[in-house]
């Protein structure tokens, strides 16, 4: 812009300056709108990691461009590195239990067929649609968020 | 997609806008009546009524806030911006009398935001404008805080309708 303004002044066409500024304001406006839109997308993608876990549903991935996918992967890595550095040797998964839990085990109902699911003591549970199970809360959280399980509050 | 962990960029405070804030971008889209103090050569095609090649000096046109801010210069060679009615003497007395009663959403949903931005245009009434905006906010604050804290199961839509965007966002956050 300063180049254009200088040129206008030196060539004696300084009356063009208001129009140059006009056009420049328009360009800056477009740039701002695009930047804010892309930035807002990133903020939502970041929130997805906390809502859905490390693996995004295909429907959502379909709407992301390659660069956004790359950004998401980098963000995942940063978050994982950070979580590993907390709480002693194994690290701490802070994406679990984001609200203080009321009990350790919860009753869940399966909303769709999800196949076999292994819990900490080695037992394998078959998650068939409409089956109900009594499972440790931390194991179920991600599946609840993904819509596979439903917390049954009797 | 209503994500709990999503926090949008908030609008700027006072006279500054936040570049990435979607609220500020919408706010700066509001149109203001302006008068050109210098000619804009070759931009005649923007003025729908005139068929001239240039926009002559002294044209009255409506410009969005972002454009007015971009063109305005203190030395006043380029543009003069008219103050919207809400911020003028007449309305200022109304706000002084009873700020709670006014339907701020109807007066332009961005009363506080746009008012703060108008201070960029060096009007001689700036101190009064700033003061009125502040006093209005203070006057309504108690009422809006009360209603948002106690809104658990009631239908407050009638109340919320009359709030401007700043007040509504605070309502939601509460």
CSV table of C-alpha atoms in Angstrom, one decimal:
chain,number,residue,atom,x,y,z
A,1,UNK,CA,0.0,0.0,0.0
A,2,UNK,CA,2.8,2.5,0.8
A,3,UNK,CA,4.3,1.7,-2.6
A,4,UNK,CA,1.0,2.6,-4.3
A,5,UNK,CA,0.7,5.8,-2.3
A,6,UNK,CA,4.2,6.9,-3.0
A,7,UNK,CA,3.7,6.3,-6.7
A,8,UNK,CA,0.5,8.3,-6.6
A,9,UNK,CA,2.2,11.2,-4.9
A,10,UNK,CA,5.3,11.2,-7.2
A,11,UNK,CA,3.3,11.0,-10.4
A,12,UNK,CA,1.2,13.9,-9.4
A,13,UNK,CA,-1.9,11.8,-9.1
A,14,UNK,CA,-2.5,12.4,-5.4
A,15,UNK,CA,-6.2,12.7,-5.9
A,16,UNK,CA,-6.3,8.9,-6.4
A,17,UNK,CA,-5.2,8.4,-2.8
A,18,UNK,CA,-8.7,8.3,-1.3
A,19,UNK,CA,-9.6,5.6,-3.9
A,20,UNK,CA,-6.5,3.6,-3.1
A,21,UNK,CA,-7.3,3.7,0.6
A,22,UNK,CA,-10.9,2.7,-0.2
A,23,UNK,CA,-9.8,-0.4,-2.2
A,24,UNK,CA,-7.2,-1.2,0.4
A,25,UNK,CA,-9.8,-1.2,3.2
A,26,UNK,CA,-11.9,-3.6,1.1
A,27,UNK,CA,-9.0,-5.9,0.7
A,28,UNK,CA,-8.2,-5.8,4.4
A,29,UNK,CA,-11.8,-6.5,5.2
A,30,UNK,CA,-11.9,-9.6,3.0
A,31,UNK,CA,-8.7,-10.8,4.5
A,32,UNK,CA,-10.1,-10.3,8.0
A,33,UNK,CA,-13.3,-12.2,7.3
A,34,UNK,CA,-11.4,-15.2,5.8
A,35,UNK,CA,-8.9,-15.3,8.6
A,36,UNK,CA,-11.6,-15.2,11.3
A,37,UNK,CA,-13.5,-17.9,9.5
A,38,UNK,CA,-10.5,-20.2,9.3
A,39,UNK,CA,-9.5,-19.5,12.9
A,40,UNK,CA,-13.0,-20.2,14.1
A,41,UNK,CA,-12.9,-23.6,12.3
A,42,UNK,CA,-9.6,-24.4,14.1
A,43,UNK,CA,-11.1,-23.5,17.5
A,44,UNK,CA,-14.0,-25.9,16.8
A,45,UNK,CA,-11.6,-28.6,15.5
A,46,UNK,CA,-9.6,-28.3,18.7
A,47,UNK,CA,-12.9,-28.7,20.7
A,48,UNK,CA,-13.5,-31.9,18.8
A,49,UNK,CA,-10.5,-33.6,20.4
A,50,UNK,CA,-12.1,-33.0,23.8
A,51,UNK,CA,-15.5,-34.2,22.7
A,52,UNK,CA,-14.8,-37.2,20.5
A,53,UNK,CA,-11.3,-38.4,21.5
A,54,UNK,CA,-8.4,-39.0,19.2
A,55,UNK,CA,-10.3,-40.6,16.4
A,56,UNK,CA,-12.8,-38.4,14.7
A,57,UNK,CA,-16.0,-39.8,13.1
A,58,UNK,CA,-15.7,-40.1,9.3
A,59,UNK,CA,-18.6,-37.7,8.8
A,60,UNK,CA,-16.6,-34.9,10.5
A,61,UNK,CA,-13.3,-35.8,8.8
A,62,UNK,CA,-15.0,-35.5,5.5
A,63,UNK,CA,-15.6,-31.8,6.2
A,64,UNK,CA,-12.0,-31.0,7.1
A,65,UNK,CA,-9.3,-30.1,4.6
A,66,UNK,CA,-5.9,-31.7,4.6
A,67,UNK,CA,-4.2,-28.9,6.4
A,68,UNK,CA,-6.8,-28.9,9.2
A,69,UNK,CA,-6.3,-32.7,9.6
A,70,UNK,CA,-2.6,-32.1,9.9
A,71,UNK,CA,-3.3,-29.4,12.5
A,72,UNK,CA,-5.5,-31.8,14.4
A,73,UNK,CA,-2.8,-34.4,14.4
A,74,UNK,CA,-0.2,-32.0,15.7
A,75,UNK,CA,-2.6,-30.8,18.4
A,76,UNK,CA,-3.3,-34.4,19.4
A,77,UNK,CA,0.5,-35.0,19.7
A,78,UNK,CA,1.0,-31.8,21.8
A,79,UNK,CA,-1.8,-32.8,24.1
A,80,UNK,CA,-0.6,-36.3,24.5
A,81,UNK,CA,3.0,-35.2,25.3
A,82,UNK,CA,1.6,-32.8,27.9
A,83,UNK,CA,-0.6,-35.5,29.5
A,84,UNK,CA,2.3,-37.9,29.7
A,85,UNK,CA,4.3,-35.3,31.6
A,86,UNK,CA,1.7,-35.1,34.4
A,87,UNK,CA,0.9,-37.4,37.3
A,88,UNK,CA,4.0,-39.6,37.6
A,89,UNK,CA,5.0,-42.5,35.3
A,90,UNK,CA,1.9,-43.2,33.2
A,91,UNK,CA,0.8,-39.7,32.8
A,92,UNK,CA,-2.8,-38.4,33.4
A,93,UNK,CA,-5.6,-38.5,30.9
A,94,UNK,CA,-7.2,-35.1,31.5
A,95,UNK,CA,-9.8,-35.6,28.8
A,96,UNK,CA,-11.6,-38.1,31.0
A,97,UNK,CA,-13.7,-37.1,34.0
A,98,UNK,CA,-14.0,-33.5,33.0
A,99,UNK,CA,-16.8,-33.1,35.4
A,100,UNK,CA,-16.4,-34.7,38.9
A,101,UNK,CA,-18.0,-38.1,38.7
A,102,UNK,CA,-20.7,-39.2,41.1
A,103,UNK,CA,-19.7,-42.9,41.1
A,104,UNK,CA,-17.0,-45.2,39.8
A,105,UNK,CA,-19.2,-47.7,38.0
A,106,UNK,CA,-22.1,-46.7,35.8
A,107,UNK,CA,-25.0,-48.5,34.2
A,108,UNK,CA,-24.9,-48.1,30.4
A,109,UNK,CA,-27.1,-49.2,27.5
A,110,UNK,CA,-25.6,-50.0,24.2
A,111,UNK,CA,-27.1,-47.9,21.4
A,112,UNK,CA,-25.5,-49.6,18.4
A,113,UNK,CA,-23.5,-52.8,17.8
A,114,UNK,CA,-19.9,-52.0,18.7
A,115,UNK,CA,-18.4,-55.5,18.9
A,116,UNK,CA,-16.1,-56.7,21.7
A,117,UNK,CA,-14.9,-54.4,24.4
A,118,UNK,CA,-12.2,-55.3,26.9
A,119,UNK,CA,-12.1,-53.9,30.4
A,120,UNK,CA,-9.1,-53.6,32.7
A,121,UNK,CA,-9.4,-57.0,34.5
A,122,UNK,CA,-9.3,-58.8,31.1
A,123,UNK,CA,-13.0,-59.6,30.7
A,124,UNK,CA,-14.4,-59.0,27.3
A,125,UNK,CA,-17.9,-57.6,27.0
A,126,UNK,CA,-20.0,-57.9,23.8
A,127,UNK,CA,-21.6,-54.6,23.0
A,128,UNK,CA,-24.7,-55.5,21.2
A,129,UNK,CA,-27.5,-53.1,20.5
A,130,UNK,CA,-29.8,-52.6,23.5
A,131,UNK,CA,-27.7,-54.7,25.9
A,132,UNK,CA,-27.1,-53.2,29.3
A,133,UNK,CA,-23.9,-53.4,31.3
A,134,UNK,CA,-22.4,-52.2,34.6
A,135,UNK,CA,-19.0,-50.8,33.6
A,136,UNK,CA,-16.3,-48.6,35.0
A,137,UNK,CA,-17.0,-45.0,34.2
A,138,UNK,CA,-13.7,-44.1,32.7
A,139,UNK,CA,-13.8,-46.8,30.2
A,140,UNK,CA,-17.2,-45.7,29.0
A,141,UNK,CA,-16.7,-42.0,28.7
A,142,UNK,CA,-15.4,-41.9,25.2
A,143,UNK,CA,-18.0,-44.3,23.9
A,144,UNK,CA,-20.7,-42.3,25.5
A,145,UNK,CA,-19.5,-39.2,23.8
A,146,UNK,CA,-19.3,-41.0,20.5
A,147,UNK,CA,-22.9,-42.1,20.9
A,148,UNK,CA,-22.3,-45.8,21.2
A,149,UNK,CA,-23.3,-46.1,24.8
A,150,UNK,CA,-25.9,-44.3,26.8
A,151,UNK,CA,-25.7,-43.6,30.5
A,152,UNK,CA,-28.8,-45.1,32.2
A,153,UNK,CA,-30.0,-43.2,35.2
A,154,UNK,CA,-32.6,-45.2,36.9
B,1,UNK,CA,-22.4,-29.2,16.5
B,2,UNK,CA,-22.7,-27.8,19.9
B,3,UNK,CA,-19.4,-28.4,21.5
B,4,UNK,CA,-18.8,-27.7,25.2
B,5,UNK,CA,-15.1,-27.1,24.8
B,6,UNK,CA,-15.5,-24.5,22.0
B,7,UNK,CA,-14.8,-21.0,23.1
B,8,UNK,CA,-15.3,-18.4,20.4
B,9,UNK,CA,-13.1,-15.3,20.3
B,10,UNK,CA,-14.8,-12.7,22.4
B,11,UNK,CA,-15.6,-9.2,21.2
B,12,UNK,CA,-13.0,-6.5,22.0
B,13,UNK,CA,-13.2,-4.3,25.1
B,14,UNK,CA,-13.9,-0.6,24.8
B,15,UNK,CA,-12.7,1.1,21.6
B,16,UNK,CA,-10.6,-1.8,20.4
B,17,UNK,CA,-12.0,-4.6,18.2
B,18,UNK,CA,-10.7,-8.1,18.3
B,19,UNK,CA,-9.4,-9.0,14.8
B,20,UNK,CA,-10.7,-12.6,15.0
B,21,UNK,CA,-13.9,-11.9,16.9
B,22,UNK,CA,-16.9,-12.9,14.8
B,23,UNK,CA,-19.0,-10.7,16.9
B,24,UNK,CA,-16.8,-7.7,16.2
B,25,UNK,CA,-16.9,-8.5,12.5
B,26,UNK,CA,-20.7,-8.5,12.5
B,27,UNK,CA,-20.7,-5.3,14.5
B,28,UNK,CA,-18.5,-3.5,12.1
B,29,UNK,CA,-20.9,-4.4,9.3
B,30,UNK,CA,-23.4,-1.9,10.6
B,31,UNK,CA,-24.0,0.9,8.2
B,32,UNK,CA,-23.5,4.6,9.1
B,33,UNK,CA,-24.6,7.7,7.2
B,34,UNK,CA,-21.5,9.5,6.0
B,35,UNK,CA,-20.5,12.4,3.8
B,36,UNK,CA,-17.4,12.4,1.7
B,37,UNK,CA,-15.1,15.3,2.2
B,38,UNK,CA,-12.9,14.6,-0.8
B,39,UNK,CA,-13.6,13.1,-4.2
B,40,UNK,CA,-13.1,9.4,-4.9
B,41,UNK,CA,-12.0,9.1,-8.5
B,42,UNK,CA,-13.1,6.1,-10.6
B,43,UNK,CA,-15.3,4.7,-7.9
B,44,UNK,CA,-18.5,6.1,-9.3
B,45,UNK,CA,-19.8,2.6,-10.0
B,46,UNK,CA,-20.3,2.1,-6.3
B,47,UNK,CA,-22.8,5.0,-6.0
B,48,UNK,CA,-26.0,3.5,-7.4
B,49,UNK,CA,-27.8,6.8,-8.0
B,50,UNK,CA,-25.0,8.7,-9.9
B,51,UNK,CA,-23.8,7.8,-13.3
B,52,UNK,CA,-20.5,9.7,-12.9
B,53,UNK,CA,-17.1,8.1,-13.1
B,54,UNK,CA,-16.1,9.5,-9.8
B,55,UNK,CA,-17.7,10.0,-6.4
B,56,UNK,CA,-17.6,13.7,-6.0
B,57,UNK,CA,-16.9,15.6,-2.8
B,58,UNK,CA,-19.8,16.1,-0.6
B,59,UNK,CA,-21.7,12.9,-1.5
B,60,UNK,CA,-23.9,11.6,1.2
B,61,UNK,CA,-23.8,7.8,1.3
B,62,UNK,CA,-24.0,4.9,3.7
B,63,UNK,CA,-20.9,3.1,4.6
B,64,UNK,CA,-20.3,0.1,6.8
B,65,UNK,CA,-18.3,0.8,9.9
B,66,UNK,CA,-15.2,-1.0,8.8
B,67,UNK,CA,-15.0,1.2,5.7
B,68,UNK,CA,-15.6,4.3,7.6
B,69,UNK,CA,-12.9,3.4,10.1
B,70,UNK,CA,-10.5,2.6,7.3
B,71,UNK,CA,-11.0,5.9,5.5
B,72,UNK,CA,-11.4,8.3,8.4
B,73,UNK,CA,-8.5,10.6,9.1
B,74,UNK,CA,-8.1,12.9,12.0
B,75,UNK,CA,-7.3,15.9,9.8
B,76,UNK,CA,-10.7,15.3,8.3
B,77,UNK,CA,-9.8,15.6,4.6
B,78,UNK,CA,-11.6,12.4,3.6
B,79,UNK,CA,-14.8,11.5,5.4
B,80,UNK,CA,-17.2,12.8,8.0
B,81,UNK,CA,-19.4,10.3,9.8
B,82,UNK,CA,-22.8,11.2,11.2
B,83,UNK,CA,-23.7,10.0,14.6
B,84,UNK,CA,-26.6,7.6,14.6
B,85,UNK,CA,-29.8,8.8,16.3
B,86,UNK,CA,-29.4,6.6,19.4
B,87,UNK,CA,-26.2,8.3,20.4
B,88,UNK,CA,-27.4,11.8,19.9
B,89,UNK,CA,-28.7,14.4,22.4
B,90,UNK,CA,-32.3,13.4,22.3
B,91,UNK,CA,-31.8,9.7,23.0
B,92,UNK,CA,-29.1,10.5,25.5
B,93,UNK,CA,-31.6,12.2,27.7
B,94,UNK,CA,-34.0,9.2,27.4
B,95,UNK,CA,-31.2,6.9,28.5
B,96,UNK,CA,-30.4,9.2,31.3
B,97,UNK,CA,-33.9,9.2,32.5
B,98,UNK,CA,-34.5,5.4,32.5
B,99,UNK,CA,-32.1,3.1,30.9
B,100,UNK,CA,-33.9,-0.1,31.9
B,101,UNK,CA,-37.0,0.5,29.8
B,102,UNK,CA,-35.4,0.9,26.4
B,103,UNK,CA,-35.5,-2.0,24.0
B,104,UNK,CA,-31.8,-2.1,23.2
B,105,UNK,CA,-32.1,-4.9,20.7
B,106,UNK,CA,-34.4,-2.8,18.5
B,107,UNK,CA,-32.1,0.2,18.7
B,108,UNK,CA,-29.5,-1.7,16.7
B,109,UNK,CA,-28.4,-4.9,18.4
B,110,UNK,CA,-24.9,-3.6,19.0
B,111,UNK,CA,-25.7,-0.5,21.1
B,112,UNK,CA,-22.6,-0.7,23.4
B,113,UNK,CA,-20.2,-2.0,20.7
B,114,UNK,CA,-21.2,0.5,18.0
B,115,UNK,CA,-21.2,3.3,20.5
B,116,UNK,CA,-17.7,2.5,21.6
B,117,UNK,CA,-16.6,2.4,18.0
B,118,UNK,CA,-18.2,5.8,17.2
B,119,UNK,CA,-15.7,7.3,19.6
B,120,UNK,CA,-13.1,6.8,16.9
B,121,UNK,CA,-14.6,9.6,14.8
B,122,UNK,CA,-13.7,12.5,17.0
B,123,UNK,CA,-17.1,14.0,17.5
B,124,UNK,CA,-17.2,16.9,19.9
B,125,UNK,CA,-19.9,15.0,21.8
B,126,UNK,CA,-17.5,12.1,22.5
B,127,UNK,CA,-17.3,12.5,26.3
B,128,UNK,CA,-21.1,12.7,26.6
B,129,UNK,CA,-21.6,9.6,24.4
B,130,UNK,CA,-19.0,7.6,26.3
B,131,UNK,CA,-20.6,8.6,29.6
B,132,UNK,CA,-24.2,7.8,28.4
B,133,UNK,CA,-23.1,4.3,27.3
B,134,UNK,CA,-21.4,3.7,30.6
B,135,UNK,CA,-24.4,4.9,32.7
B,136,UNK,CA,-26.8,2.9,30.6
B,137,UNK,CA,-24.8,-0.2,31.1
B,138,UNK,CA,-24.6,0.4,34.9
B,139,UNK,CA,-28.3,1.2,35.1
B,140,UNK,CA,-29.3,-2.0,33.3
B,141,UNK,CA,-26.6,-4.2,34.9
B,142,UNK,CA,-28.5,-5.0,38.1
B,143,UNK,CA,-31.6,-5.9,36.3
B,144,UNK,CA,-29.9,-8.2,33.7
B,145,UNK,CA,-27.7,-9.9,36.3
B,146,UNK,CA,-30.8,-10.6,38.4
B,147,UNK,CA,-32.7,-12.1,35.6
B,148,UNK,CA,-29.9,-14.3,34.3
B,149,UNK,CA,-29.1,-15.6,37.8
B,150,UNK,CA,-32.7,-16.5,38.4
B,151,UNK,CA,-33.6,-17.8,35.0
B,152,UNK,CA,-33.5,-21.5,35.9
B,153,UNK,CA,-36.8,-22.7,34.6
B,154,UNK,CA,-38.6,-19.6,33.7
B,155,UNK,CA,-39.3,-18.3,30.2
B,156,UNK,CA,-37.3,-15.1,30.1
B,157,UNK,CA,-37.5,-14.7,26.3
B,158,UNK,CA,-39.5,-11.5,26.6
B,159,UNK,CA,-36.8,-10.0,28.7
B,160,UNK,CA,-33.9,-11.3,26.6
B,161,UNK,CA,-35.5,-9.8,23.5
B,162,UNK,CA,-34.8,-6.3,24.7
B,163,UNK,CA,-31.2,-6.8,25.5
B,164,UNK,CA,-28.4,-5.9,23.1
B,165,UNK,CA,-25.7,-8.4,22.1
B,166,UNK,CA,-23.3,-7.7,24.9
B,167,UNK,CA,-25.9,-8.2,27.6
B,168,UNK,CA,-27.2,-11.4,25.9
B,169,UNK,CA,-23.7,-12.9,25.8
B,170,UNK,CA,-23.3,-12.2,29.5
B,171,UNK,CA,-26.7,-13.8,30.0
B,172,UNK,CA,-25.6,-17.0,28.3
B,173,UNK,CA,-22.4,-17.2,30.2
B,174,UNK,CA,-24.2,-17.0,33.4
